[in-house]
Amino acid sequence: MAGTAGTPGTPRVLRAMNDRAALDLLLEHGPLSRTRIGELTGLSKPTASQLLARLEAAGLVLAGGTTEGRPGPGAQLYEVNPAAAYAAGLDVRPGRVVAAVADVTGRTVGRHETPTPGGSTGTSVVRQVTGALDGAVEAAGLARADVRRLVIGTPGAFDPGTGRLRYASHLPGWHSPGLLGDLAAALPMPVEYENDVNLAAVAEQRLGAARGHEDFVLLWNQEGMGAALVLGGRLHRGFTGGAGEVGFLPVPGAPLVRQVARTGSGGYQELAGAQAVPALARQLGVGPIPTGPYAEAAAALLARAARAGDDPHRRLLRTYATRLATGLASLVSVLDPELVVLSGAALAAGGEALRALVQDELAELAASRPRLVVGSVTEDPVLRGALESALATTRDEVFDTSRETRPRKG
């Protein structure tokens, strides 16, 4: 049985703090020599040597190559042992579930996509989740038991009181009673559930355009509209997990939508959601209109409008920017964030041209004037955020050397 952490200030706890600092530096900078670790942590050479020996014996670091380019023999380099732990993430969408496994350094080592036909039930959802996870685990050359933690990203949010999924009526099978219990019974590792847009914000905060920012809003537009609110460095989820469901926001320029829980939509979604872009393009004389899913059609139209120089495409981009800024003005007026990140396929497709227009419009509509940027985590941002979230908790557990006993991997 694992022991409890020592009293703050005791030698064991101080050693654990130094161990964690060194591990974080190795994650951030890659392979480092004993001398460099000592310089970055402020530890003496003997103490740094003892630290590295301790971490190597625990299976947390590996001795790799040596430094080059200097006279004399090269210094031994150390790096975090990738096999010290593994974590997994799932991105759940209508039509498919994507799973990935990452080693403790954050490198993705396995990925698998499972199609999800319409009419799914709670039982089939469990099969889809376990099938996607097992596919990613197999692709990584691992067993399911090797994964220490799983984070699942879905549209909407699970109500903490009822355990039922809210704000995502378009996700078949995920509203079944007892689903979370069934998934817990089928999966051997701890499982966390998070809103997909919140996970995109985690990815941007850890890896992308929001690094170093404690207060920002991420506006997402893909299959639906949503926002992630990061205040004081922490996600704000609200009482029921519904914070950021801005698609339901009543806005000028759109009819007042009532019974939004039944319709699954609201004013801002109707005004500026991806499904509004093809209709707006037709209205402004832009053609041809792409066929296929509206999220893909919207992305194609906005990408073309950002490149084209003709008047209809310019008007499409300007008009759509005004629609986006209309809803954003309410958010920034209340929250006063330092930064707004535009993310999701539709907003990413508009790129810098759309961002600049929204920035100008927002300056006219809101007293607060945050800086707008386009998200830089463009490949699987929800999945990447799920992995980053799972890895953060996994590292806290695995890198805690104050425990008397801990799992060791070679």
mmCIF file with all atom_site columns, C-alpha atoms in Angstrom, residues 19-150:
data_model
loop_
_atom_site.group_PDB
_atom_site.id
_atom_site.type_symbol
_atom_site.label_atom_id
_atom_site.label_alt_id
_atom_site.label_comp_id
_atom_site.label_asym_id
_atom_site.label_entity_id
_atom_site.label_seq_id
_atom_site.pdbx_PDB_ins_code
_atom_site.Cartn_x
_atom_site.Cartn_y
_atom_site.Cartn_z
_atom_site.occupancy
_atom_site.B_iso_or_equiv
_atom_site.pdbx_formal_charge
_atom_site.auth_seq_id
_atom_site.auth_comp_id
_atom_site.auth_asym_id
_atom_site.auth_atom_id
_atom_site.pdbx_PDB_model_num
ATOM 1   C CA . ASP A 1 19  ? 12.833  15.440 -8.042  1.00 0.00 ? 19  ASP A CA 1
ATOM 2   C CA . ARG A 1 20  ? 9.668   16.936 -9.518  1.00 0.00 ? 20  ARG A CA 1
ATOM 3   C CA . ALA A 1 21  ? 11.462  20.134 -10.504 1.00 0.00 ? 21  ALA A CA 1
ATOM 4   C CA . ALA A 1 22  ? 14.109  18.118 -12.343 1.00 0.00 ? 22  ALA A CA 1
ATOM 5   C CA . LEU A 1 23  ? 11.513  15.951 -14.092 1.00 0.00 ? 23  LEU A CA 1
ATOM 6   C CA . ASP A 1 24  ? 9.587   19.023 -15.228 1.00 0.00 ? 24  ASP A CA 1
ATOM 7   C CA . LEU A 1 25  ? 12.783  20.547 -16.595 1.00 0.00 ? 25  LEU A CA 1
ATOM 8   C CA . LEU A 1 26  ? 13.563  17.359 -18.508 1.00 0.00 ? 26  LEU A CA 1
ATOM 9   C CA . LEU A 1 27  ? 10.038  17.370 -19.970 1.00 0.00 ? 27  LEU A CA 1
ATOM 10  C CA . GLU A 1 28  ? 10.379  21.004 -21.013 1.00 0.00 ? 28  GLU A CA 1
ATOM 11  C CA . HIS A 1 29  ? 13.942  21.025 -22.330 1.00 0.00 ? 29  HIS A CA 1
ATOM 12  C CA . GLY A 1 30  ? 14.614  17.426 -23.325 1.00 0.00 ? 30  GLY A CA 1
ATOM 13  C CA . PRO A 1 31  ? 17.856  15.590 -22.444 1.00 0.00 ? 31  PRO A CA 1
ATOM 14  C CA . LEU A 1 32  ? 20.030  17.491 -19.936 1.00 0.00 ? 32  LEU A CA 1
ATOM 15  C CA . SER A 1 33  ? 23.364  16.835 -18.290 1.00 0.00 ? 33  SER A CA 1
ATOM 16  C CA . ARG A 1 34  ? 23.839  16.590 -14.541 1.00 0.00 ? 34  ARG A CA 1
ATOM 17  C CA . THR A 1 35  ? 25.635  19.955 -14.585 1.00 0.00 ? 35  THR A CA 1
ATOM 18  C CA . ARG A 1 36  ? 22.810  21.655 -16.479 1.00 0.00 ? 36  ARG A CA 1
ATOM 19  C CA . ILE A 1 37  ? 20.163  20.218 -14.167 1.00 0.00 ? 37  ILE A CA 1
ATOM 20  C CA . GLY A 1 38  ? 22.148  21.531 -11.221 1.00 0.00 ? 38  GLY A CA 1
ATOM 21  C CA . GLU A 1 39  ? 22.333  24.987 -12.803 1.00 0.00 ? 39  GLU A CA 1
ATOM 22  C CA . LEU A 1 40  ? 18.602  25.105 -13.555 1.00 0.00 ? 40  LEU A CA 1
ATOM 23  C CA . THR A 1 41  ? 17.523  23.824 -10.136 1.00 0.00 ? 41  THR A CA 1
ATOM 24  C CA . GLY A 1 42  ? 20.212  25.519 -8.045  1.00 0.00 ? 42  GLY A CA 1
ATOM 25  C CA . LEU A 1 43  ? 21.374  22.167 -6.660  1.00 0.00 ? 43  LEU A CA 1
ATOM 26  C CA . SER A 1 44  ? 25.015  21.300 -6.034  1.00 0.00 ? 44  SER A CA 1
ATOM 27  C CA . LYS A 1 45  ? 26.683  18.711 -8.250  1.00 0.00 ? 45  LYS A CA 1
ATOM 28  C CA . PRO A 1 46  ? 26.655  16.005 -5.552  1.00 0.00 ? 46  PRO A CA 1
ATOM 29  C CA . THR A 1 47  ? 22.959  16.641 -4.827  1.00 0.00 ? 47  THR A CA 1
ATOM 30  C CA . ALA A 1 48  ? 22.111  16.626 -8.537  1.00 0.00 ? 48  ALA A CA 1
ATOM 31  C CA . SER A 1 49  ? 24.002  13.342 -8.910  1.00 0.00 ? 49  SER A CA 1
ATOM 32  C CA . GLN A 1 50  ? 22.069  11.788 -6.022  1.00 0.00 ? 50  GLN A CA 1
ATOM 33  C CA . LEU A 1 51  ? 18.806  13.063 -7.509  1.00 0.00 ? 51  LEU A CA 1
ATOM 34  C CA . LEU A 1 52  ? 19.494  11.524 -10.911 1.00 0.00 ? 52  LEU A CA 1
ATOM 35  C CA . ALA A 1 53  ? 20.578  8.233  -9.380  1.00 0.00 ? 53  ALA A CA 1
ATOM 36  C CA . ARG A 1 54  ? 17.359  8.153  -7.365  1.00 0.00 ? 54  ARG A CA 1
ATOM 37  C CA . LEU A 1 55  ? 15.188  8.900  -10.389 1.00 0.00 ? 55  LEU A CA 1
ATOM 38  C CA . GLU A 1 56  ? 17.023  6.384  -12.537 1.00 0.00 ? 56  GLU A CA 1
ATOM 39  C CA . ALA A 1 57  ? 16.557  3.674  -9.883  1.00 0.00 ? 57  ALA A CA 1
ATOM 40  C CA . ALA A 1 58  ? 12.841  4.551  -9.751  1.00 0.00 ? 58  ALA A CA 1
ATOM 41  C CA . GLY A 1 59  ? 12.541  4.088  -13.511 1.00 0.00 ? 59  GLY A CA 1
ATOM 42  C CA . LEU A 1 60  ? 11.663  7.732  -14.108 1.00 0.00 ? 60  LEU A CA 1
ATOM 43  C CA . VAL A 1 61  ? 14.759  8.815  -16.050 1.00 0.00 ? 61  VAL A CA 1
ATOM 44  C CA . LEU A 1 62  ? 17.092  7.139  -18.488 1.00 0.00 ? 62  LEU A CA 1
ATOM 45  C CA . ALA A 1 63  ? 20.742  7.816  -19.216 1.00 0.00 ? 63  ALA A CA 1
ATOM 46  C CA . GLY A 1 64  ? 20.939  8.491  -22.930 1.00 0.00 ? 64  GLY A CA 1
ATOM 47  C CA . GLY A 1 65  ? 23.650  10.025 -25.112 1.00 0.00 ? 65  GLY A CA 1
ATOM 48  C CA . THR A 1 66  ? 26.369  12.484 -24.290 1.00 0.00 ? 66  THR A CA 1
ATOM 49  C CA . THR A 1 67  ? 26.987  16.136 -25.052 1.00 0.00 ? 67  THR A CA 1
ATOM 50  C CA . GLU A 1 68  ? 28.928  16.929 -28.220 1.00 0.00 ? 68  GLU A CA 1
ATOM 51  C CA . GLY A 1 69  ? 30.880  19.829 -29.670 1.00 0.00 ? 69  GLY A CA 1
ATOM 52  C CA . ARG A 1 70  ? 33.125  20.495 -26.668 1.00 0.00 ? 70  ARG A CA 1
ATOM 53  C CA . PRO A 1 71  ? 36.716  19.449 -25.980 1.00 0.00 ? 71  PRO A CA 1
ATOM 54  C CA . GLY A 1 72  ? 37.151  16.305 -23.922 1.00 0.00 ? 72  GLY A CA 1
ATOM 55  C CA . PRO A 1 73  ? 34.685  13.527 -23.203 1.00 0.00 ? 73  PRO A CA 1
ATOM 56  C CA . GLY A 1 74  ? 31.021  14.412 -23.456 1.00 0.00 ? 74  GLY A CA 1
ATOM 57  C CA . ALA A 1 75  ? 28.825  14.692 -20.376 1.00 0.00 ? 75  ALA A CA 1
ATOM 58  C CA . GLN A 1 76  ? 26.153  12.060 -19.759 1.00 0.00 ? 76  GLN A CA 1
ATOM 59  C CA . LEU A 1 77  ? 22.658  13.207 -20.754 1.00 0.00 ? 77  LEU A CA 1
ATOM 60  C CA . TYR A 1 78  ? 19.472  12.200 -18.947 1.00 0.00 ? 78  TYR A CA 1
ATOM 61  C CA . GLU A 1 79  ? 15.883  12.184 -20.144 1.00 0.00 ? 79  GLU A CA 1
ATOM 62  C CA . VAL A 1 80  ? 12.467  11.239 -18.796 1.00 0.00 ? 80  VAL A CA 1
ATOM 63  C CA . ASN A 1 81  ? 11.738  7.551  -19.305 1.00 0.00 ? 81  ASN A CA 1
ATOM 64  C CA . PRO A 1 82  ? 8.835   7.521  -21.803 1.00 0.00 ? 82  PRO A CA 1
ATOM 65  C CA . ALA A 1 83  ? 7.668   4.131  -20.527 1.00 0.00 ? 83  ALA A CA 1
ATOM 66  C CA . ALA A 1 84  ? 7.257   5.364  -16.938 1.00 0.00 ? 84  ALA A CA 1
ATOM 67  C CA . ALA A 1 85  ? 3.520   5.768  -17.554 1.00 0.00 ? 85  ALA A CA 1
ATOM 68  C CA . TYR A 1 86  ? 0.877   6.043  -20.267 1.00 0.00 ? 86  TYR A CA 1
ATOM 69  C CA . ALA A 1 87  ? -2.366  8.005  -20.468 1.00 0.00 ? 87  ALA A CA 1
ATOM 70  C CA . ALA A 1 88  ? -5.183  8.063  -23.010 1.00 0.00 ? 88  ALA A CA 1
ATOM 71  C CA . GLY A 1 89  ? -7.729  10.480 -24.429 1.00 0.00 ? 89  GLY A CA 1
ATOM 72  C CA . LEU A 1 90  ? -10.941 10.096 -26.439 1.00 0.00 ? 90  LEU A CA 1
ATOM 73  C CA . ASP A 1 91  ? -12.673 12.628 -28.677 1.00 0.00 ? 91  ASP A CA 1
ATOM 74  C CA . VAL A 1 92  ? -16.351 11.713 -29.117 1.00 0.00 ? 92  VAL A CA 1
ATOM 75  C CA . ARG A 1 93  ? -18.216 13.141 -32.111 1.00 0.00 ? 93  ARG A CA 1
ATOM 76  C CA . PRO A 1 94  ? -21.385 12.230 -33.971 1.00 0.00 ? 94  PRO A CA 1
ATOM 77  C CA . GLY A 1 95  ? -20.234 9.588  -36.434 1.00 0.00 ? 95  GLY A CA 1
ATOM 78  C CA . ARG A 1 96  ? -16.941 8.581  -34.839 1.00 0.00 ? 96  ARG A CA 1
ATOM 79  C CA . VAL A 1 97  ? -14.835 8.152  -31.710 1.00 0.00 ? 97  VAL A CA 1
ATOM 80  C CA . VAL A 1 98  ? -11.084 8.830  -31.864 1.00 0.00 ? 98  VAL A CA 1
ATOM 81  C CA . ALA A 1 99  ? -8.734  7.507  -29.194 1.00 0.00 ? 99  ALA A CA 1
ATOM 82  C CA . ALA A 1 100 ? -5.045  8.115  -28.621 1.00 0.00 ? 100 ALA A CA 1
ATOM 83  C CA . VAL A 1 101 ? -2.431  6.939  -26.129 1.00 0.00 ? 101 VAL A CA 1
ATOM 84  C CA . ALA A 1 102 ? 0.555   9.059  -25.091 1.00 0.00 ? 102 ALA A CA 1
ATOM 85  C CA . ASP A 1 103 ? 3.623   8.193  -23.077 1.00 0.00 ? 103 ASP A CA 1
ATOM 86  C CA . VAL A 1 104 ? 4.495   10.281 -20.038 1.00 0.00 ? 104 VAL A CA 1
ATOM 87  C CA . THR A 1 105 ? 6.567   12.705 -22.164 1.00 0.00 ? 105 THR A CA 1
ATOM 88  C CA . GLY A 1 106 ? 3.451   13.604 -24.173 1.00 0.00 ? 106 GLY A CA 1
ATOM 89  C CA . ARG A 1 107 ? 4.398   11.772 -27.362 1.00 0.00 ? 107 ARG A CA 1
ATOM 90  C CA . THR A 1 108 ? 1.438   10.063 -29.023 1.00 0.00 ? 108 THR A CA 1
ATOM 91  C CA . VAL A 1 109 ? 2.292   6.391  -29.429 1.00 0.00 ? 109 VAL A CA 1
ATOM 92  C CA . GLY A 1 110 ? -1.035  4.962  -30.655 1.00 0.00 ? 110 GLY A CA 1
ATOM 93  C CA . ARG A 1 111 ? -4.186  6.254  -32.336 1.00 0.00 ? 111 ARG A CA 1
ATOM 94  C CA . HIS A 1 112 ? -7.405  4.611  -33.506 1.00 0.00 ? 112 HIS A CA 1
ATOM 95  C CA . GLU A 1 113 ? -10.698 5.809  -34.958 1.00 0.00 ? 113 GLU A CA 1
ATOM 96  C CA . THR A 1 114 ? -13.976 3.920  -34.619 1.00 0.00 ? 114 THR A CA 1
ATOM 97  C CA . PRO A 1 115 ? -17.052 4.874  -36.690 1.00 0.00 ? 115 PRO A CA 1
ATOM 98  C CA . THR A 1 116 ? -20.282 5.247  -34.718 1.00 0.00 ? 116 THR A CA 1
ATOM 99  C CA . PRO A 1 117 ? -23.467 4.568  -36.686 1.00 0.00 ? 117 PRO A CA 1
ATOM 100 C CA . GLY A 1 118 ? -26.672 6.441  -35.939 1.00 0.00 ? 118 GLY A CA 1
ATOM 101 C CA . GLY A 1 119 ? -29.092 4.975  -33.444 1.00 0.00 ? 119 GLY A CA 1
ATOM 102 C CA . SER A 1 120 ? -26.421 4.095  -30.891 1.00 0.00 ? 120 SER A CA 1
ATOM 103 C CA . THR A 1 121 ? -27.541 2.858  -27.483 1.00 0.00 ? 121 THR A CA 1
ATOM 104 C CA . GLY A 1 122 ? -25.802 2.918  -24.118 1.00 0.00 ? 122 GLY A CA 1
ATOM 105 C CA . THR A 1 123 ? -24.566 -0.631 -24.723 1.00 0.00 ? 123 THR A CA 1
ATOM 106 C CA . SER A 1 124 ? -23.132 0.221  -28.124 1.00 0.00 ? 124 SER A CA 1
ATOM 107 C CA . VAL A 1 125 ? -21.512 3.370  -26.707 1.00 0.00 ? 125 VAL A CA 1
ATOM 108 C CA . VAL A 1 126 ? -19.583 1.209  -24.234 1.00 0.00 ? 126 VAL A CA 1
ATOM 109 C CA . ARG A 1 127 ? -18.444 -1.013 -27.114 1.00 0.00 ? 127 ARG A CA 1
ATOM 110 C CA . GLN A 1 128 ? -17.427 2.026  -29.163 1.00 0.00 ? 128 GLN A CA 1
ATOM 111 C CA . VAL A 1 129 ? -15.390 3.538  -26.330 1.00 0.00 ? 129 VAL A CA 1
ATOM 112 C CA . THR A 1 130 ? -13.637 0.297  -25.391 1.00 0.00 ? 130 THR A CA 1
ATOM 113 C CA . GLY A 1 131 ? -13.073 -0.569 -29.048 1.00 0.00 ? 131 GLY A CA 1
ATOM 114 C CA . ALA A 1 132 ? -11.486 2.795  -29.824 1.00 0.00 ? 132 ALA A CA 1
ATOM 115 C CA . LEU A 1 133 ? -9.314  2.630  -26.703 1.00 0.00 ? 133 LEU A CA 1
ATOM 116 C CA . ASP A 1 134 ? -8.221  -0.941 -27.402 1.00 0.00 ? 134 ASP A CA 1
ATOM 117 C CA . GLY A 1 135 ? -7.356  -0.007 -30.977 1.00 0.00 ? 135 GLY A CA 1
ATOM 118 C CA . ALA A 1 136 ? -5.123  2.839  -29.799 1.00 0.00 ? 136 ALA A CA 1
ATOM 119 C CA . VAL A 1 137 ? -3.553  0.650  -27.101 1.00 0.00 ? 137 VAL A CA 1
ATOM 120 C CA . GLU A 1 138 ? -2.831  -2.082 -29.631 1.00 0.00 ? 138 GLU A CA 1
ATOM 121 C CA . ALA A 1 139 ? -1.341  0.441  -32.056 1.00 0.00 ? 139 ALA A CA 1
ATOM 122 C CA . ALA A 1 140 ? 0.990   1.530  -29.241 1.00 0.00 ? 140 ALA A CA 1
ATOM 123 C CA . GLY A 1 141 ? 2.064   -2.056 -28.568 1.00 0.00 ? 141 GLY A CA 1
ATOM 124 C CA . LEU A 1 142 ? 0.599   -1.936 -25.062 1.00 0.00 ? 142 LEU A CA 1
ATOM 125 C CA . ALA A 1 143 ? -2.117  -3.614 -23.004 1.00 0.00 ? 143 ALA A CA 1
ATOM 126 C CA . ARG A 1 144 ? -5.211  -1.844 -21.688 1.00 0.00 ? 144 ARG A CA 1
ATOM 127 C CA . ALA A 1 145 ? -3.880  -2.209 -18.130 1.00 0.00 ? 145 ALA A CA 1
ATOM 128 C CA . ASP A 1 146 ? -0.815  -0.100 -19.068 1.00 0.00 ? 146 ASP A CA 1
ATOM 129 C CA . VAL A 1 147 ? -2.995  3.024  -19.343 1.00 0.00 ? 147 VAL A CA 1
ATOM 130 C CA . ARG A 1 148 ? -3.153  4.812  -15.993 1.00 0.00 ? 148 ARG A CA 1
ATOM 131 C CA . ARG A 1 149 ? -5.871  7.359  -16.804 1.00 0.00 ? 149 ARG A CA 1
ATOM 132 C CA . LEU A 1 150 ? -8.403  8.152  -19.513 1.00 0.00 ? 150 LEU A CA 1
#
